[in-house]
Amino acid sequence: MKSALLTRFELSLAGLPQILGKATPEQLRLRSLPDKWSAHENFAHLAHFTLVTQDRMARILQEEAPLIERLKPDTEPAFLLLVERSPQDVLAELKELRAQLNQQVAALSEAELERIGIHSAAGPMPLKAWLELFLVHEAHHLYLAFWRIREVLQRAR
């Protein structure tokens, strides 16, 4: 189980160059749909969500079955600060944070992967389920960023 999880963590951002394509920093900031995040906002959310996941993981490892609330990113000061940074800075931060998280995941024992955290909506979950949730959530936002970039590039033609 752990080796498959680790492989997925190590490879999850491998497609980033293809997702970014030839988009400029300005294009990454553009919203193709007024009520949807830009690619940049999706990447800022992923950087923030990586920080949040590191904190959640620490709580699950240190506390007995901690209650962990759902994230409300639009109101999180750390997310809002990331959005103000340049796309290049956010992408560099995302890659650095993910490398750190990958190391933390690699160091986990099988017993630690079984420790429980209580998600406010999904209920009790072992840490390995929290990490699966992270990967699925990350993939969702990479998918959204891909489409926001393609929509912006399509309009630029």
JSON list of C-alpha atoms in Angstrom, two decimals:
[
{"chain": "A", "resi": 1, "resn": "MET", "atom": "CA", "xyz": [0.00, 0.00, 0.00]},
{"chain": "A", "resi": 2, "resn": "LYS", "atom": "CA", "xyz": [2.64, 2.50, 1.07]},
{"chain": "A", "resi": 3, "resn": "SER", "atom": "CA", "xyz": [4.80, 2.10, -2.05]},
{"chain": "A", "resi": 4, "resn": "ALA", "atom": "CA", "xyz": [1.84, 2.74, -4.37]},
{"chain": "A", "resi": 5, "resn": "LEU", "atom": "CA", "xyz": [0.83, 5.79, -2.34]},
{"chain": "A", "resi": 6, "resn": "LEU", "atom": "CA", "xyz": [4.40, 7.10, -2.40]},
{"chain": "A", "resi": 7, "resn": "THR", "atom": "CA", "xyz": [4.67, 6.62, -6.15]},
{"chain": "A", "resi": 8, "resn": "ARG", "atom": "CA", "xyz": [1.47, 8.58, -6.67]},
{"chain": "A", "resi": 9, "resn": "PHE", "atom": "CA", "xyz": [2.77, 11.38, -4.45]},
{"chain": "A", "resi": 10, "resn": "GLU", "atom": "CA", "xyz": [6.07, 11.50, -6.32]},
{"chain": "A", "resi": 11, "resn": "LEU", "atom": "CA", "xyz": [4.39, 11.61, -9.76]},
{"chain": "A", "resi": 12, "resn": "SER", "atom": "CA", "xyz": [1.30, 13.73, -9.12]},
{"chain": "A", "resi": 13, "resn": "LEU", "atom": "CA", "xyz": [2.86, 17.00, -10.34]},
{"chain": "A", "resi": 14, "resn": "ALA", "atom": "CA", "xyz": [4.78, 15.40, -13.22]},
{"chain": "A", "resi": 15, "resn": "GLY", "atom": "CA", "xyz": [2.20, 16.67, -15.73]},
{"chain": "A", "resi": 16, "resn": "LEU", "atom": "CA", "xyz": [2.55, 20.30, -14.65]},
{"chain": "A", "resi": 17, "resn": "PRO", "atom": "CA", "xyz": [4.59, 21.35, -17.73]},
{"chain": "A", "resi": 18, "resn": "GLN", "atom": "CA", "xyz": [1.89, 19.96, -20.02]},
{"chain": "A", "resi": 19, "resn": "ILE", "atom": "CA", "xyz": [-0.84, 21.63, -17.99]},
{"chain": "A", "resi": 20, "resn": "LEU", "atom": "CA", "xyz": [0.93, 24.99, -18.14]},
{"chain": "A", "resi": 21, "resn": "GLY", "atom": "CA", "xyz": [1.64, 24.70, -21.85]},
{"chain": "A", "resi": 22, "resn": "LYS", "atom": "CA", "xyz": [2.73, 28.05, -23.27]},
{"chain": "A", "resi": 23, "resn": "ALA", "atom": "CA", "xyz": [0.60, 30.16, -20.95]},
{"chain": "A", "resi": 24, "resn": "THR", "atom": "CA", "xyz": [2.20, 33.39, -19.79]},
{"chain": "A", "resi": 25, "resn": "PRO", "atom": "CA", "xyz": [2.03, 34.50, -16.16]},
{"chain": "A", "resi": 26, "resn": "GLU", "atom": "CA", "xyz": [-0.63, 37.04, -17.18]},
{"chain": "A", "resi": 27, "resn": "GLN", "atom": "CA", "xyz": [-2.71, 34.33, -18.85]},
{"chain": "A", "resi": 28, "resn": "LEU", "atom": "CA", "xyz": [-2.45, 32.15, -15.74]},
{"chain": "A", "resi": 29, "resn": "ARG", "atom": "CA", "xyz": [-4.05, 34.98, -13.75]},
{"chain": "A", "resi": 30, "resn": "LEU", "atom": "CA", "xyz": [-6.97, 35.46, -16.16]},
{"chain": "A", "resi": 31, "resn": "ARG", "atom": "CA", "xyz": [-10.34, 34.06, -15.25]},
{"chain": "A", "resi": 32, "resn": "SER", "atom": "CA", "xyz": [-11.90, 32.43, -18.30]},
{"chain": "A", "resi": 33, "resn": "LEU", "atom": "CA", "xyz": [-15.21, 32.31, -16.43]},
{"chain": "A", "resi": 34, "resn": "PRO", "atom": "CA", "xyz": [-16.05, 35.16, -14.03]},
{"chain": "A", "resi": 35, "resn": "ASP", "atom": "CA", "xyz": [-17.26, 32.90, -11.23]},
{"chain": "A", "resi": 36, "resn": "LYS", "atom": "CA", "xyz": [-14.46, 30.30, -11.51]},
{"chain": "A", "resi": 37, "resn": "TRP", "atom": "CA", "xyz": [-10.90, 30.47, -10.24]},
{"chain": "A", "resi": 38, "resn": "SER", "atom": "CA", "xyz": [-8.10, 31.18, -12.69]},
{"chain": "A", "resi": 39, "resn": "ALA", "atom": "CA", "xyz": [-5.32, 28.63, -13.17]},
{"chain": "A", "resi": 40, "resn": "HIS", "atom": "CA", "xyz": [-3.19, 30.77, -10.84]},
{"chain": "A", "resi": 41, "resn": "GLU", "atom": "CA", "xyz": [-5.85, 30.68, -8.13]},
{"chain": "A", "resi": 42, "resn": "ASN", "atom": "CA", "xyz": [-6.07, 26.88, -8.48]},
{"chain": "A", "resi": 43, "resn": "PHE", "atom": "CA", "xyz": [-2.28, 26.60, -8.09]},
{"chain": "A", "resi": 44, "resn": "ALA", "atom": "CA", "xyz": [-2.36, 28.96, -5.08]},
{"chain": "A", "resi": 45, "resn": "HIS", "atom": "CA", "xyz": [-5.06, 26.78, -3.57]},
{"chain": "A", "resi": 46, "resn": "LEU", "atom": "CA", "xyz": [-2.92, 23.67, -4.11]},
{"chain": "A", "resi": 47, "resn": "ALA", "atom": "CA", "xyz": [0.05, 25.31, -2.39]},
{"chain": "A", "resi": 48, "resn": "HIS", "atom": "CA", "xyz": [-2.20, 26.34, 0.50]},
{"chain": "A", "resi": 49, "resn": "PHE", "atom": "CA", "xyz": [-3.88, 22.92, 0.61]},
{"chain": "A", "resi": 50, "resn": "THR", "atom": "CA", "xyz": [-0.44, 21.29, 0.83]},
{"chain": "A", "resi": 51, "resn": "LEU", "atom": "CA", "xyz": [0.34, 23.42, 3.90]},
{"chain": "A", "resi": 52, "resn": "VAL", "atom": "CA", "xyz": [-3.04, 22.55, 5.38]},
{"chain": "A", "resi": 53, "resn": "THR", "atom": "CA", "xyz": [-2.42, 18.86, 4.74]},
{"chain": "A", "resi": 54, "resn": "GLN", "atom": "CA", "xyz": [0.96, 19.04, 6.48]},
{"chain": "A", "resi": 55, "resn": "ASP", "atom": "CA", "xyz": [-0.75, 20.59, 9.51]},
{"chain": "A", "resi": 56, "resn": "ARG", "atom": "CA", "xyz": [-3.56, 18.03, 9.44]},
{"chain": "A", "resi": 57, "resn": "MET", "atom": "CA", "xyz": [-1.08, 15.19, 9.17]},
{"chain": "A", "resi": 58, "resn": "ALA", "atom": "CA", "xyz": [0.85, 16.53, 12.17]},
{"chain": "A", "resi": 59, "resn": "ARG", "atom": "CA", "xyz": [-2.35, 16.73, 14.21]},
{"chain": "A", "resi": 60, "resn": "ILE", "atom": "CA", "xyz": [-3.37, 13.19, 13.27]},
{"chain": "A", "resi": 61, "resn": "LEU", "atom": "CA", "xyz": [0.07, 11.92, 14.29]},
{"chain": "A", "resi": 62, "resn": "GLN", "atom": "CA", "xyz": [0.18, 13.88, 17.57]},
{"chain": "A", "resi": 63, "resn": "GLU", "atom": "CA", "xyz": [-3.43, 13.93, 18.80]},
{"chain": "A", "resi": 64, "resn": "GLU", "atom": "CA", "xyz": [-5.89, 11.16, 19.48]},
{"chain": "A", "resi": 65, "resn": "ALA", "atom": "CA", "xyz": [-8.55, 11.26, 16.71]},
{"chain": "A", "resi": 66, "resn": "PRO", "atom": "CA", "xyz": [-8.58, 15.05, 16.20]},
{"chain": "A", "resi": 67, "resn": "LEU", "atom": "CA", "xyz": [-11.63, 16.72, 14.67]},
{"chain": "A", "resi": 68, "resn": "ILE", "atom": "CA", "xyz": [-10.59, 18.48, 11.48]},
{"chain": "A", "resi": 69, "resn": "GLU", "atom": "CA", "xyz": [-12.90, 21.04, 9.90]},
{"chain": "A", "resi": 70, "resn": "ARG", "atom": "CA", "xyz": [-13.46, 21.41, 6.18]},
{"chain": "A", "resi": 71, "resn": "LEU", "atom": "CA", "xyz": [-11.37, 24.02, 4.48]},
{"chain": "A", "resi": 72, "resn": "LYS", "atom": "CA", "xyz": [-13.00, 27.25, 3.28]},
{"chain": "A", "resi": 73, "resn": "PRO", "atom": "CA", "xyz": [-10.23, 28.53, 0.99]},
{"chain": "A", "resi": 74, "resn": "ASP", "atom": "CA", "xyz": [-11.87, 31.77, -0.17]},
{"chain": "A", "resi": 75, "resn": "THR", "atom": "CA", "xyz": [-11.67, 33.13, 3.39]},
{"chain": "A", "resi": 76, "resn": "GLU", "atom": "CA", "xyz": [-8.26, 31.73, 4.38]},
{"chain": "A", "resi": 77, "resn": "PRO", "atom": "CA", "xyz": [-5.67, 34.52, 4.80]},
{"chain": "A", "resi": 78, "resn": "ALA", "atom": "CA", "xyz": [-2.82, 32.22, 3.71]},
{"chain": "A", "resi": 79, "resn": "PHE", "atom": "CA", "xyz": [-4.61, 31.43, 0.44]},
{"chain": "A", "resi": 80, "resn": "LEU", "atom": "CA", "xyz": [-5.40, 35.09, -0.20]},
{"chain": "A", "resi": 81, "resn": "LEU", "atom": "CA", "xyz": [-1.72, 36.00, 0.34]},
{"chain": "A", "resi": 82, "resn": "LEU", "atom": "CA", "xyz": [-0.63, 33.31, -2.11]},
{"chain": "A", "resi": 83, "resn": "VAL", "atom": "CA", "xyz": [-3.02, 34.62, -4.76]},
{"chain": "A", "resi": 84, "resn": "GLU", "atom": "CA", "xyz": [-1.30, 38.02, -4.51]},
{"chain": "A", "resi": 85, "resn": "ARG", "atom": "CA", "xyz": [2.08, 36.50, -5.33]},
{"chain": "A", "resi": 86, "resn": "SER", "atom": "CA", "xyz": [3.30, 35.98, -8.89]},
{"chain": "A", "resi": 87, "resn": "PRO", "atom": "CA", "xyz": [2.39, 32.76, -10.70]},
{"chain": "A", "resi": 88, "resn": "GLN", "atom": "CA", "xyz": [6.09, 31.87, -10.87]},
{"chain": "A", "resi": 89, "resn": "ASP", "atom": "CA", "xyz": [6.44, 32.26, -7.09]},
{"chain": "A", "resi": 90, "resn": "VAL", "atom": "CA", "xyz": [3.30, 30.23, -6.42]},
{"chain": "A", "resi": 91, "resn": "LEU", "atom": "CA", "xyz": [4.41, 27.39, -8.70]},
{"chain": "A", "resi": 92, "resn": "ALA", "atom": "CA", "xyz": [7.86, 27.34, -7.08]},
{"chain": "A", "resi": 93, "resn": "GLU", "atom": "CA", "xyz": [6.24, 27.32, -3.63]},
{"chain": "A", "resi": 94, "resn": "LEU", "atom": "CA", "xyz": [3.89, 24.52, -4.67]},
{"chain": "A", "resi": 95, "resn": "LYS", "atom": "CA", "xyz": [6.78, 22.37, -5.91]},
{"chain": "A", "resi": 96, "resn": "GLU", "atom": "CA", "xyz": [8.82, 23.02, -2.76]},
{"chain": "A", "resi": 97, "resn": "LEU", "atom": "CA", "xyz": [5.91, 22.26, -0.43]},
{"chain": "A", "resi": 98, "resn": "ARG", "atom": "CA", "xyz": [5.07, 19.09, -2.34]},
{"chain": "A", "resi": 99, "resn": "ALA", "atom": "CA", "xyz": [8.69, 17.91, -2.10]},
{"chain": "A", "resi": 100, "resn": "GLN", "atom": "CA", "xyz": [8.48, 18.42, 1.67]},
{"chain": "A", "resi": 101, "resn": "LEU", "atom": "CA", "xyz": [5.16, 16.60, 1.88]},
{"chain": "A", "resi": 102, "resn": "ASN", "atom": "CA", "xyz": [6.55, 13.75, -0.22]},
{"chain": "A", "resi": 103, "resn": "GLN", "atom": "CA", "xyz": [9.41, 13.35, 2.27]},
{"chain": "A", "resi": 104, "resn": "GLN", "atom": "CA", "xyz": [6.98, 13.38, 5.18]},
{"chain": "A", "resi": 105, "resn": "VAL", "atom": "CA", "xyz": [4.79, 10.73, 3.54]},
{"chain": "A", "resi": 106, "resn": "ALA", "atom": "CA", "xyz": [7.86, 8.59, 2.74]},
{"chain": "A", "resi": 107, "resn": "ALA", "atom": "CA", "xyz": [8.84, 8.64, 6.43]},
{"chain": "A", "resi": 108, "resn": "LEU", "atom": "CA", "xyz": [5.45, 7.38, 7.68]},
{"chain": "A", "resi": 109, "resn": "SER", "atom": "CA", "xyz": [5.20, 3.91, 9.18]},
{"chain": "A", "resi": 110, "resn": "GLU", "atom": "CA", "xyz": [2.32, 1.57, 8.44]},
{"chain": "A", "resi": 111, "resn": "ALA", "atom": "CA", "xyz": [1.05, 2.17, 12.00]},
{"chain": "A", "resi": 112, "resn": "GLU", "atom": "CA", "xyz": [1.09, 5.94, 11.46]},
{"chain": "A", "resi": 113, "resn": "LEU", "atom": "CA", "xyz": [-0.88, 5.51, 8.22]},
{"chain": "A", "resi": 114, "resn": "GLU", "atom": "CA", "xyz": [-3.61, 3.86, 10.33]},
{"chain": "A", "resi": 115, "resn": "ARG", "atom": "CA", "xyz": [-3.94, 6.74, 12.81]},
{"chain": "A", "resi": 116, "resn": "ILE", "atom": "CA", "xyz": [-7.40, 8.32, 12.77]},
{"chain": "A", "resi": 117, "resn": "GLY", "atom": "CA", "xyz": [-8.46, 11.88, 12.11]},
{"chain": "A", "resi": 118, "resn": "ILE", "atom": "CA", "xyz": [-12.13, 12.86, 12.12]},
{"chain": "A", "resi": 119, "resn": "HIS", "atom": "CA", "xyz": [-13.19, 14.85, 9.06]},
{"chain": "A", "resi": 120, "resn": "SER", "atom": "CA", "xyz": [-16.07, 17.19, 9.88]},
{"chain": "A", "resi": 121, "resn": "ALA", "atom": "CA", "xyz": [-18.05, 15.95, 6.84]},
{"chain": "A", "resi": 122, "resn": "ALA", "atom": "CA", "xyz": [-16.65, 12.48, 6.06]},
{"chain": "A", "resi": 123, "resn": "GLY", "atom": "CA", "xyz": [-16.19, 11.24, 9.62]},
{"chain": "A", "resi": 124, "resn": "PRO", "atom": "CA", "xyz": [-13.33, 9.12, 11.01]},
{"chain": "A", "resi": 125, "resn": "MET", "atom": "CA", "xyz": [-10.62, 8.26, 8.49]},
{"chain": "A", "resi": 126, "resn": "PRO", "atom": "CA", "xyz": [-7.15, 6.74, 8.79]},
{"chain": "A", "resi": 127, "resn": "LEU", "atom": "CA", "xyz": [-4.27, 8.97, 7.69]},
{"chain": "A", "resi": 128, "resn": "LYS", "atom": "CA", "xyz": [-3.86, 6.90, 4.52]},
{"chain": "A", "resi": 129, "resn": "ALA", "atom": "CA", "xyz": [-7.42, 7.93, 3.52]},
{"chain": "A", "resi": 130, "resn": "TRP", "atom": "CA", "xyz": [-6.58, 11.57, 4.26]},
{"chain": "A", "resi": 131, "resn": "LEU", "atom": "CA", "xyz": [-3.61, 11.25, 1.91]},
{"chain": "A", "resi": 132, "resn": "GLU", "atom": "CA", "xyz": [-5.81, 9.68, -0.77]},
{"chain": "A", "resi": 133, "resn": "LEU", "atom": "CA", "xyz": [-8.22, 12.58, -0.32]},
{"chain": "A", "resi": 134, "resn": "PHE", "atom": "CA", "xyz": [-5.30, 14.97, -0.80]},
{"chain": "A", "resi": 135, "resn": "LEU", "atom": "CA", "xyz": [-4.27, 13.30, -4.06]},
{"chain": "A", "resi": 136, "resn": "VAL", "atom": "CA", "xyz": [-7.81, 13.28, -5.45]},
{"chain": "A", "resi": 137, "resn": "HIS", "atom": "CA", "xyz": [-8.34, 16.90, -4.46]},
{"chain": "A", "resi": 138, "resn": "GLU", "atom": "CA", "xyz": [-5.02, 17.89, -6.00]},
{"chain": "A", "resi": 139, "resn": "ALA", "atom": "CA", "xyz": [-5.86, 16.07, -9.25]},
{"chain": "A", "resi": 140, "resn": "HIS", "atom": "CA", "xyz": [-9.21, 17.86, -9.38]},
{"chain": "A", "resi": 141, "resn": "HIS", "atom": "CA", "xyz": [-7.53, 21.28, -9.17]},
{"chain": "A", "resi": 142, "resn": "LEU", "atom": "CA", "xyz": [-4.87, 20.34, -11.72]},
{"chain": "A", "resi": 143, "resn": "TYR", "atom": "CA", "xyz": [-7.72, 19.35, -14.04]},
{"chain": "A", "resi": 144, "resn": "LEU", "atom": "CA", "xyz": [-9.45, 22.69, -13.44]},
{"chain": "A", "resi": 145, "resn": "ALA", "atom": "CA", "xyz": [-6.20, 24.59, -14.04]},
{"chain": "A", "resi": 146, "resn": "PHE", "atom": "CA", "xyz": [-5.71, 22.68, -17.31]},
{"chain": "A", "resi": 147, "resn": "TRP", "atom": "CA", "xyz": [-9.13, 23.79, -18.56]},
{"chain": "A", "resi": 148, "resn": "ARG", "atom": "CA", "xyz": [-8.80, 27.39, -17.36]},
{"chain": "A", "resi": 149, "resn": "ILE", "atom": "CA", "xyz": [-5.49, 27.67, -19.25]},
{"chain": "A", "resi": 150, "resn": "ARG", "atom": "CA", "xyz": [-6.93, 26.11, -22.40]},
{"chain": "A", "resi": 151, "resn": "GLU", "atom": "CA", "xyz": [-9.94, 28.44, -22.30]},
{"chain": "A", "resi": 152, "resn": "VAL", "atom": "CA", "xyz": [-7.71, 31.51, -21.92]},
{"chain": "A", "resi": 153, "resn": "LEU", "atom": "CA", "xyz": [-5.37, 30.36, -24.70]},
{"chain": "A", "resi": 154, "resn": "GLN", "atom": "CA", "xyz": [-8.32, 29.62, -26.99]},
{"chain": "A", "resi": 155, "resn": "ARG", "atom": "CA", "xyz": [-9.59, 33.18, -26.53]},
{"chain": "A", "resi": 156, "resn": "ALA", "atom": "CA", "xyz": [-6.15, 34.61, -27.29]},
{"chain": "A", "resi": 157, "resn": "ARG", "atom": "CA", "xyz": [-6.18, 33.13, -30.80]}
]
